[in-house]
Amino acid sequence: IAPTAMLGRAFFHAGRMLRETGQALERVGLRAQDNLIFREKISRHRAVMNLYEKRPEKSLDVFIAPSASVIGDVILNDGSSVWYGAVVRGDVNAVTVGGCTNIQDRAVVHAATTSPTGFKANCSVGSWCSIGQGAVLKACTVEDHCIIGAGSVLLEGSLVEAHAVLEPGSVLPAGARVPSGEVWGGNPIAFVRKLAKEEMSDIEKQATAVQATAKEHMDQFLPYGTAYQLRE
């Protein structure tokens, strides 16, 4: 670990100790006032979480559901969305999600420490992509305008080229490639058919529709604040 990173972690732990001390003192004071409001059950889940010096970066119009988790070295570009129960984890290497891409409910997108293919172990998802419910993307690359079916698994070093579709439940082995303009599916994965031009244009329409729905969900939540701490 670099000296600057070690210093940053030292400040992190010092800050945590001060926060815990302040919280303990606050509870002592509340007990003295016969006020037990601190016993109220409040969810401590953090949808966006730093990991020491690794901090998620997101645009202002990105929707992250309250029960989702975006952790560490993650970049979420304009109009992207991370839905309920989904996890985007950039702890050991970086994860990048392109613009207008949706990571749907319970999907997991994460990097790896190393890749058996010899390529970088980062995970990259392009723009105008739809990652279906329950899909798992591990240290792979998905180019622009792709659909990854629900429950699909993409392993280290795999590549899905632009304008390609994986059917639900597909398993793409480490280092495997899905060519542009094709539909693949199954376990083991196999070629299904070519995509028509109309189907290719529908990929962006689907991503745009999900983005519009994400905007509606986003409007239902206030920005993160400390209003719940206010006491009469």
PDB file of C-alpha atoms in Angstrom:
ATOM      1  CA  ILE A   1       0.000   0.000   0.000  1.00  0.00           C
ATOM      2  CA  ALA A   2       1.334   3.451  -0.920  1.00  0.00           C
ATOM      3  CA  PRO A   3       2.234   5.849   1.946  1.00  0.00           C
ATOM      4  CA  THR A   4      -0.561   8.241   0.943  1.00  0.00           C
ATOM      5  CA  ALA A   5      -3.079   5.396   1.030  1.00  0.00           C
ATOM      6  CA  MET A   6      -1.825   4.302   4.460  1.00  0.00           C
ATOM      7  CA  LEU A   7      -2.183   7.870   5.733  1.00  0.00           C
ATOM      8  CA  GLY A   8      -5.690   8.054   4.287  1.00  0.00           C
ATOM      9  CA  ARG A   9      -6.682   4.845   6.062  1.00  0.00           C
ATOM     10  CA  ALA A  10      -5.241   6.146   9.339  1.00  0.00           C
ATOM     11  CA  PHE A  11      -7.426   9.264   9.042  1.00  0.00           C
ATOM     12  CA  PHE A  12     -10.381   7.043   8.174  1.00  0.00           C
ATOM     13  CA  HIS A  13     -10.035   4.973  11.343  1.00  0.00           C
ATOM     14  CA  ALA A  14      -9.412   8.101  13.449  1.00  0.00           C
ATOM     15  CA  GLY A  15     -12.587   9.656  12.060  1.00  0.00           C
ATOM     16  CA  ARG A  16     -14.537   6.490  12.774  1.00  0.00           C
ATOM     17  CA  MET A  17     -13.377   6.483  16.392  1.00  0.00           C
ATOM     18  CA  LEU A  18     -14.462  10.111  16.805  1.00  0.00           C
ATOM     19  CA  ARG A  19     -17.876   9.347  15.278  1.00  0.00           C
ATOM     20  CA  GLU A  20     -18.390   6.361  17.593  1.00  0.00           C
ATOM     21  CA  THR A  21     -17.313   8.415  20.612  1.00  0.00           C
ATOM     22  CA  GLY A  22     -19.720  11.198  19.661  1.00  0.00           C
ATOM     23  CA  GLN A  23     -22.539   8.713  19.203  1.00  0.00           C
ATOM     24  CA  ALA A  24     -21.870   7.170  22.623  1.00  0.00           C
ATOM     25  CA  LEU A  25     -21.836  10.608  24.300  1.00  0.00           C
ATOM     26  CA  GLU A  26     -25.079  11.536  22.568  1.00  0.00           C
ATOM     27  CA  ARG A  27     -26.762   8.402  23.907  1.00  0.00           C
ATOM     28  CA  VAL A  28     -25.562   9.157  27.447  1.00  0.00           C
ATOM     29  CA  GLY A  29     -27.044  12.640  27.167  1.00  0.00           C
ATOM     30  CA  LEU A  30     -30.356  11.318  25.848  1.00  0.00           C
ATOM     31  CA  ARG A  31     -30.594   8.808  28.690  1.00  0.00           C
ATOM     32  CA  ALA A  32     -29.987  11.639  31.160  1.00  0.00           C
ATOM     33  CA  GLN A  33     -32.929  13.477  29.575  1.00  0.00           C
ATOM     34  CA  ASP A  34     -35.042  10.306  29.762  1.00  0.00           C
ATOM     35  CA  ASN A  35     -35.228  10.328  25.940  1.00  0.00           C
ATOM     36  CA  LEU A  36     -34.780   6.887  24.398  1.00  0.00           C
ATOM     37  CA  ILE A  37     -35.311   7.915  20.770  1.00  0.00           C
ATOM     38  CA  PHE A  38     -31.951   6.374  19.831  1.00  0.00           C
ATOM     39  CA  ARG A  39     -33.530   2.941  20.259  1.00  0.00           C
ATOM     40  CA  GLU A  40     -35.671   3.537  17.186  1.00  0.00           C
ATOM     41  CA  LYS A  41     -34.824   0.997  14.494  1.00  0.00           C
ATOM     42  CA  ILE A  42     -33.289   2.808  11.513  1.00  0.00           C
ATOM     43  CA  SER A  43     -31.805   0.928   8.590  1.00  0.00           C
ATOM     44  CA  ARG A  44     -28.066   1.563   8.358  1.00  0.00           C
ATOM     45  CA  HIS A  45     -27.849   0.253   4.807  1.00  0.00           C
ATOM     46  CA  ARG A  46     -25.824   2.553   2.573  1.00  0.00           C
ATOM     47  CA  ALA A  47     -26.665   2.399  -1.097  1.00  0.00           C
ATOM     48  CA  VAL A  48     -23.380   4.145  -1.976  1.00  0.00           C
ATOM     49  CA  MET A  49     -20.332   3.177   0.068  1.00  0.00           C
ATOM     50  CA  ASN A  50     -16.670   4.131  -0.028  1.00  0.00           C
ATOM     51  CA  LEU A  51     -14.001   1.505   0.504  1.00  0.00           C
ATOM     52  CA  TYR A  52     -11.130   3.433   2.076  1.00  0.00           C
ATOM     53  CA  GLU A  53      -9.716   5.566  -0.772  1.00  0.00           C
ATOM     54  CA  LYS A  54     -11.961   3.969  -3.405  1.00  0.00           C
ATOM     55  CA  ARG A  55     -15.038   6.128  -3.960  1.00  0.00           C
ATOM     56  CA  PRO A  56     -17.977   5.586  -6.324  1.00  0.00           C
ATOM     57  CA  GLU A  57     -18.516   8.299  -8.923  1.00  0.00           C
ATOM     58  CA  LYS A  58     -21.943   8.945 -10.400  1.00  0.00           C
ATOM     59  CA  SER A  59     -23.729  11.561 -12.443  1.00  0.00           C
ATOM     60  CA  LEU A  60     -26.553  13.577 -10.899  1.00  0.00           C
ATOM     61  CA  ASP A  61     -29.255  11.803 -12.911  1.00  0.00           C
ATOM     62  CA  VAL A  62     -28.190   8.282 -11.915  1.00  0.00           C
ATOM     63  CA  PHE A  63     -30.848   6.293 -10.034  1.00  0.00           C
ATOM     64  CA  ILE A  64     -29.606   3.990  -7.273  1.00  0.00           C
ATOM     65  CA  ALA A  65     -32.400   2.147  -5.487  1.00  0.00           C
ATOM     66  CA  PRO A  66     -32.387   2.373  -1.661  1.00  0.00           C
ATOM     67  CA  SER A  67     -31.744  -1.379  -1.325  1.00  0.00           C
ATOM     68  CA  ALA A  68     -29.008  -1.489  -3.983  1.00  0.00           C
ATOM     69  CA  SER A  69     -25.269  -1.420  -3.165  1.00  0.00           C
ATOM     70  CA  VAL A  70     -22.646   0.534  -5.107  1.00  0.00           C
ATOM     71  CA  ILE A  71     -19.270  -0.003  -3.481  1.00  0.00           C
ATOM     72  CA  GLY A  72     -15.717   1.178  -4.083  1.00  0.00           C
ATOM     73  CA  ASP A  73     -14.122   2.038  -7.432  1.00  0.00           C
ATOM     74  CA  VAL A  74     -17.298   2.336  -9.516  1.00  0.00           C
ATOM     75  CA  ILE A  75     -18.192   4.854 -12.234  1.00  0.00           C
ATOM     76  CA  LEU A  76     -21.866   5.257 -13.165  1.00  0.00           C
ATOM     77  CA  ASN A  77     -22.360   7.454 -16.217  1.00  0.00           C
ATOM     78  CA  ASP A  78     -25.287   9.684 -17.237  1.00  0.00           C
ATOM     79  CA  GLY A  79     -28.751   8.175 -17.068  1.00  0.00           C
ATOM     80  CA  SER A  80     -27.704   4.790 -15.739  1.00  0.00           C
ATOM     81  CA  SER A  81     -29.663   2.996 -13.030  1.00  0.00           C
ATOM     82  CA  VAL A  82     -28.999   0.358 -10.375  1.00  0.00           C
ATOM     83  CA  TRP A  83     -32.220  -1.325  -9.294  1.00  0.00           C
ATOM     84  CA  TYR A  84     -33.506  -2.912  -6.092  1.00  0.00           C
ATOM     85  CA  GLY A  85     -31.192  -5.458  -4.520  1.00  0.00           C
ATOM     86  CA  ALA A  86     -28.538  -5.102  -7.224  1.00  0.00           C
ATOM     87  CA  VAL A  87     -24.839  -4.943  -6.305  1.00  0.00           C
ATOM     88  CA  VAL A  88     -22.098  -3.118  -8.205  1.00  0.00           C
ATOM     89  CA  ARG A  89     -18.864  -3.879  -6.392  1.00  0.00           C
ATOM     90  CA  GLY A  90     -15.528  -2.305  -7.282  1.00  0.00           C
ATOM     91  CA  ASP A  91     -13.486  -3.471  -4.328  1.00  0.00           C
ATOM     92  CA  VAL A  92     -10.515  -5.260  -5.915  1.00  0.00           C
ATOM     93  CA  ASN A  93     -10.644  -3.564  -9.348  1.00  0.00           C
ATOM     94  CA  ALA A  94     -12.673  -0.917 -11.151  1.00  0.00           C
ATOM     95  CA  VAL A  95     -16.212  -1.251 -12.512  1.00  0.00           C
ATOM     96  CA  THR A  96     -17.504   1.103 -15.208  1.00  0.00           C
ATOM     97  CA  VAL A  97     -21.147   1.383 -16.269  1.00  0.00           C
ATOM     98  CA  GLY A  98     -21.972   3.390 -19.399  1.00  0.00           C
ATOM     99  CA  GLY A  99     -24.687   5.952 -19.965  1.00  0.00           C
ATOM    100  CA  CYS A 100     -28.371   4.936 -20.071  1.00  0.00           C
ATOM    101  CA  THR A 101     -27.491   1.414 -18.931  1.00  0.00           C
ATOM    102  CA  ASN A 102     -29.637  -0.376 -16.370  1.00  0.00           C
ATOM    103  CA  ILE A 103     -28.479  -2.937 -13.808  1.00  0.00           C
ATOM    104  CA  GLN A 104     -31.760  -4.599 -12.938  1.00  0.00           C
ATOM    105  CA  ASP A 105     -33.025  -6.129  -9.697  1.00  0.00           C
ATOM    106  CA  ARG A 106     -30.653  -8.534  -7.870  1.00  0.00           C
ATOM    107  CA  ALA A 107     -28.010  -8.413 -10.601  1.00  0.00           C
ATOM    108  CA  VAL A 108     -24.358  -8.498  -9.479  1.00  0.00           C
ATOM    109  CA  VAL A 109     -21.580  -6.681 -11.331  1.00  0.00           C
ATOM    110  CA  HIS A 110     -18.079  -6.953  -9.930  1.00  0.00           C
ATOM    111  CA  ALA A 111     -14.421  -7.109 -10.840  1.00  0.00           C
ATOM    112  CA  ALA A 112     -11.846  -9.762  -9.937  1.00  0.00           C
ATOM    113  CA  THR A 113      -8.341  -9.738  -8.516  1.00  0.00           C
ATOM    114  CA  THR A 114      -6.851 -11.491 -11.560  1.00  0.00           C
ATOM    115  CA  SER A 115      -8.153 -12.829 -14.849  1.00  0.00           C
ATOM    116  CA  PRO A 116      -7.235 -16.284 -16.213  1.00  0.00           C
ATOM    117  CA  THR A 117      -7.243 -14.836 -19.740  1.00  0.00           C
ATOM    118  CA  GLY A 118      -4.421 -12.421 -18.964  1.00  0.00           C
ATOM    119  CA  PHE A 119      -6.614  -9.378 -19.602  1.00  0.00           C
ATOM    120  CA  LYS A 120      -7.366  -6.742 -16.987  1.00  0.00           C
ATOM    121  CA  ALA A 121      -9.684  -7.948 -14.256  1.00  0.00           C
ATOM    122  CA  ASN A 122     -11.829  -4.811 -14.433  1.00  0.00           C
ATOM    123  CA  CYS A 123     -15.508  -5.031 -15.352  1.00  0.00           C
ATOM    124  CA  SER A 124     -16.887  -2.761 -18.055  1.00  0.00           C
ATOM    125  CA  VAL A 125     -20.490  -2.370 -19.236  1.00  0.00           C
ATOM    126  CA  GLY A 126     -21.121  -0.076 -22.192  1.00  0.00           C
ATOM    127  CA  SER A 127     -23.905   2.411 -22.899  1.00  0.00           C
ATOM    128  CA  TRP A 128     -27.540   1.588 -23.731  1.00  0.00           C
ATOM    129  CA  CYS A 129     -27.278  -1.875 -22.172  1.00  0.00           C
ATOM    130  CA  SER A 130     -29.876  -3.801 -20.169  1.00  0.00           C
ATOM    131  CA  ILE A 131     -28.548  -6.239 -17.571  1.00  0.00           C
ATOM    132  CA  GLY A 132     -31.431  -8.548 -16.624  1.00  0.00           C
ATOM    133  CA  GLN A 133     -32.641  -9.517 -13.171  1.00  0.00           C
ATOM    134  CA  GLY A 134     -30.320 -11.825 -11.269  1.00  0.00           C
ATOM    135  CA  ALA A 135     -27.522 -11.728 -13.853  1.00  0.00           C
ATOM    136  CA  VAL A 136     -23.917 -12.047 -12.659  1.00  0.00           C
ATOM    137  CA  LEU A 137     -21.125 -10.193 -14.472  1.00  0.00           C
ATOM    138  CA  LYS A 138     -17.621 -10.947 -13.214  1.00  0.00           C
ATOM    139  CA  ALA A 139     -14.605  -9.086 -14.636  1.00  0.00           C
ATOM    140  CA  CYS A 140     -16.074  -9.151 -18.143  1.00  0.00           C
ATOM    141  CA  THR A 141     -16.676  -6.621 -20.928  1.00  0.00           C
ATOM    142  CA  VAL A 142     -20.084  -5.818 -22.379  1.00  0.00           C
ATOM    143  CA  GLU A 143     -19.969  -3.342 -25.237  1.00  0.00           C
ATOM    144  CA  ASP A 144     -22.657  -0.779 -26.197  1.00  0.00           C
ATOM    145  CA  HIS A 145     -26.244  -1.718 -27.087  1.00  0.00           C
ATOM    146  CA  CYS A 146     -26.434  -5.184 -25.541  1.00  0.00           C
ATOM    147  CA  ILE A 147     -29.049  -7.163 -23.644  1.00  0.00           C
ATOM    148  CA  ILE A 148     -27.956  -9.647 -21.005  1.00  0.00           C
ATOM    149  CA  GLY A 149     -30.891 -11.918 -20.168  1.00  0.00           C
ATOM    150  CA  ALA A 150     -32.106 -12.522 -16.629  1.00  0.00           C
ATOM    151  CA  GLY A 151     -30.044 -15.047 -14.667  1.00  0.00           C
ATOM    152  CA  SER A 152     -27.157 -15.068 -17.137  1.00  0.00           C
ATOM    153  CA  VAL A 153     -23.575 -15.542 -15.897  1.00  0.00           C
ATOM    154  CA  LEU A 154     -20.578 -13.897 -17.594  1.00  0.00           C
ATOM    155  CA  LEU A 155     -17.227 -15.087 -16.279  1.00  0.00           C
ATOM    156  CA  GLU A 156     -13.753 -13.512 -16.197  1.00  0.00           C
ATOM    157  CA  GLY A 157     -12.404 -12.117 -19.441  1.00  0.00           C
ATOM    158  CA  SER A 158     -15.546 -12.836 -21.460  1.00  0.00           C
ATOM    159  CA  LEU A 159     -16.665 -10.345 -24.107  1.00  0.00           C
ATOM    160  CA  VAL A 160     -20.077  -9.454 -25.487  1.00  0.00           C
ATOM    161  CA  GLU A 161     -19.653  -7.295 -28.564  1.00  0.00           C
ATOM    162  CA  ALA A 162     -21.949  -4.388 -29.485  1.00  0.00           C
ATOM    163  CA  HIS A 163     -25.541  -5.096 -30.570  1.00  0.00           C
ATOM    164  CA  ALA A 164     -25.574  -8.621 -29.151  1.00  0.00           C
ATOM    165  CA  VAL A 165     -28.118 -10.446 -27.003  1.00  0.00           C
ATOM    166  CA  LEU A 166     -27.725 -13.221 -24.419  1.00  0.00           C
ATOM    167  CA  GLU A 167     -30.860 -15.206 -23.721  1.00  0.00           C
ATOM    168  CA  PRO A 168     -31.987 -15.674 -20.080  1.00  0.00           C
ATOM    169  CA  GLY A 169     -29.993 -18.224 -18.100  1.00  0.00           C
ATOM    170  CA  SER A 170     -27.010 -18.218 -20.460  1.00  0.00           C
ATOM    171  CA  VAL A 171     -23.522 -19.002 -19.141  1.00  0.00           C
ATOM    172  CA  LEU A 172     -20.593 -17.350 -20.949  1.00  0.00           C
ATOM    173  CA  PRO A 173     -17.323 -19.085 -19.960  1.00  0.00           C
ATOM    174  CA  ALA A 174     -14.100 -17.269 -19.091  1.00  0.00           C
ATOM    175  CA  GLY A 175     -12.475 -15.764 -22.192  1.00  0.00           C
ATOM    176  CA  ALA A 176     -15.440 -16.550 -24.468  1.00  0.00           C
ATOM    177  CA  ARG A 177     -16.806 -14.038 -27.001  1.00  0.00           C
ATOM    178  CA  VAL A 178     -20.261 -13.259 -28.360  1.00  0.00           C
ATOM    179  CA  PRO A 179     -19.929 -11.586 -31.806  1.00  0.00           C
ATOM    180  CA  SER A 180     -21.768  -8.396 -32.699  1.00  0.00           C
ATOM    181  CA  GLY A 181     -25.279  -8.660 -34.095  1.00  0.00           C
ATOM    182  CA  GLU A 182     -25.981 -12.168 -32.822  1.00  0.00           C
ATOM    183  CA  VAL A 183     -28.169 -13.921 -30.266  1.00  0.00           C
ATOM    184  CA  TRP A 184     -26.522 -16.574 -28.095  1.00  0.00           C
ATOM    185  CA  GLY A 185     -27.951 -18.697 -25.317  1.00  0.00           C
ATOM    186  CA  GLY A 186     -27.830 -21.855 -23.249  1.00  0.00           C
ATOM    187  CA  ASN A 187     -25.417 -23.630 -20.949  1.00  0.00           C
ATOM    188  CA  PRO A 188     -23.038 -24.333 -22.527  1.00  0.00           C
ATOM    189  CA  ILE A 189     -23.659 -21.224 -24.580  1.00  0.00           C
ATOM    190  CA  ALA A 190     -24.208 -21.573 -28.335  1.00  0.00           C
ATOM    191  CA  PHE A 191     -25.145 -19.459 -31.332  1.00  0.00           C
ATOM    192  CA  VAL A 192     -28.917 -19.072 -31.816  1.00  0.00           C
ATOM    193  CA  ARG A 193     -29.452 -16.648 -34.719  1.00  0.00           C
ATOM    194  CA  LYS A 194     -28.613 -13.291 -36.236  1.00  0.00           C
ATOM    195  CA  LEU A 195     -30.337 -10.110 -35.049  1.00  0.00           C
ATOM    196  CA  ALA A 196     -32.491  -8.157 -37.494  1.00  0.00           C
ATOM    197  CA  LYS A 197     -31.856  -4.416 -37.888  1.00  0.00           C
ATOM    198  CA  GLU A 198     -35.173  -3.641 -36.204  1.00  0.00           C
ATOM    199  CA  GLU A 199     -34.166  -5.753 -33.209  1.00  0.00           C
ATOM    200  CA  MET A 200     -30.873  -3.887 -32.938  1.00  0.00           C
ATOM    201  CA  SER A 201     -32.673  -0.538 -32.806  1.00  0.00           C
ATOM    202  CA  ASP A 202     -35.058  -1.927 -30.172  1.00  0.00           C
ATOM    203  CA  ILE A 203     -32.135  -2.458 -27.783  1.00  0.00           C
ATOM    204  CA  GLU A 204     -31.712   1.294 -27.346  1.00  0.00           C
ATOM    205  CA  LYS A 205     -35.482   1.786 -27.079  1.00  0.00           C
ATOM    206  CA  GLN A 206     -35.628  -0.741 -24.244  1.00  0.00           C
ATOM    207  CA  ALA A 207     -32.810   0.995 -22.373  1.00  0.00           C
ATOM    208  CA  THR A 208     -34.524   4.363 -22.869  1.00  0.00           C
ATOM    209  CA  ALA A 209     -37.805   2.996 -21.495  1.00  0.00           C
ATOM    210  CA  VAL A 210     -36.055   1.696 -18.368  1.00  0.00           C
ATOM    211  CA  GLN A 211     -34.336   5.064 -17.945  1.00  0.00           C
ATOM    212  CA  ALA A 212     -37.727   6.813 -18.015  1.00  0.00           C
ATOM    213  CA  THR A 213     -39.061   4.405 -15.373  1.00  0.00           C
ATOM    214  CA  ALA A 214     -35.962   5.025 -13.252  1.00  0.00           C
ATOM    215  CA  LYS A 215     -36.692   8.764 -13.382  1.00  0.00           C
ATOM    216  CA  GLU A 216     -40.164   8.111 -11.945  1.00  0.00           C
ATOM    217  CA  HIS A 217     -38.704   6.041  -9.114  1.00  0.00           C
ATOM    218  CA  MET A 218     -36.014   8.647  -8.477  1.00  0.00           C
ATOM    219  CA  ASP A 219     -38.656  11.367  -8.050  1.00  0.00           C
ATOM    220  CA  GLN A 220     -40.133   9.435  -5.107  1.00  0.00           C
ATOM    221  CA  PHE A 221     -37.016   9.765  -2.968  1.00  0.00           C
ATOM    222  CA  LEU A 222     -35.566  12.838  -1.325  1.00  0.00           C
ATOM    223  CA  PRO A 223     -31.799  13.369  -1.471  1.00  0.00           C
ATOM    224  CA  TYR A 224     -29.875  11.837   1.407  1.00  0.00           C
ATOM    225  CA  GLY A 225     -30.020  14.011   4.475  1.00  0.00           C
ATOM    226  CA  THR A 226     -30.144  14.001   8.260  1.00  0.00           C
ATOM    227  CA  ALA A 227     -33.779  15.005   8.726  1.00  0.00           C
ATOM    228  CA  TYR A 228     -34.442  11.759  10.606  1.00  0.00           C
ATOM    229  CA  GLN A 229     -32.077  13.006  13.322  1.00  0.00           C
ATOM    230  CA  LEU A 230     -34.170  16.079  14.112  1.00  0.00           C
ATOM    231  CA  ARG A 231     -35.959  15.944  17.436  1.00  0.00           C
ATOM    232  CA  GLU A 232     -38.798  18.078  18.769  1.00  0.00           C
TER     233      GLU A 232
END
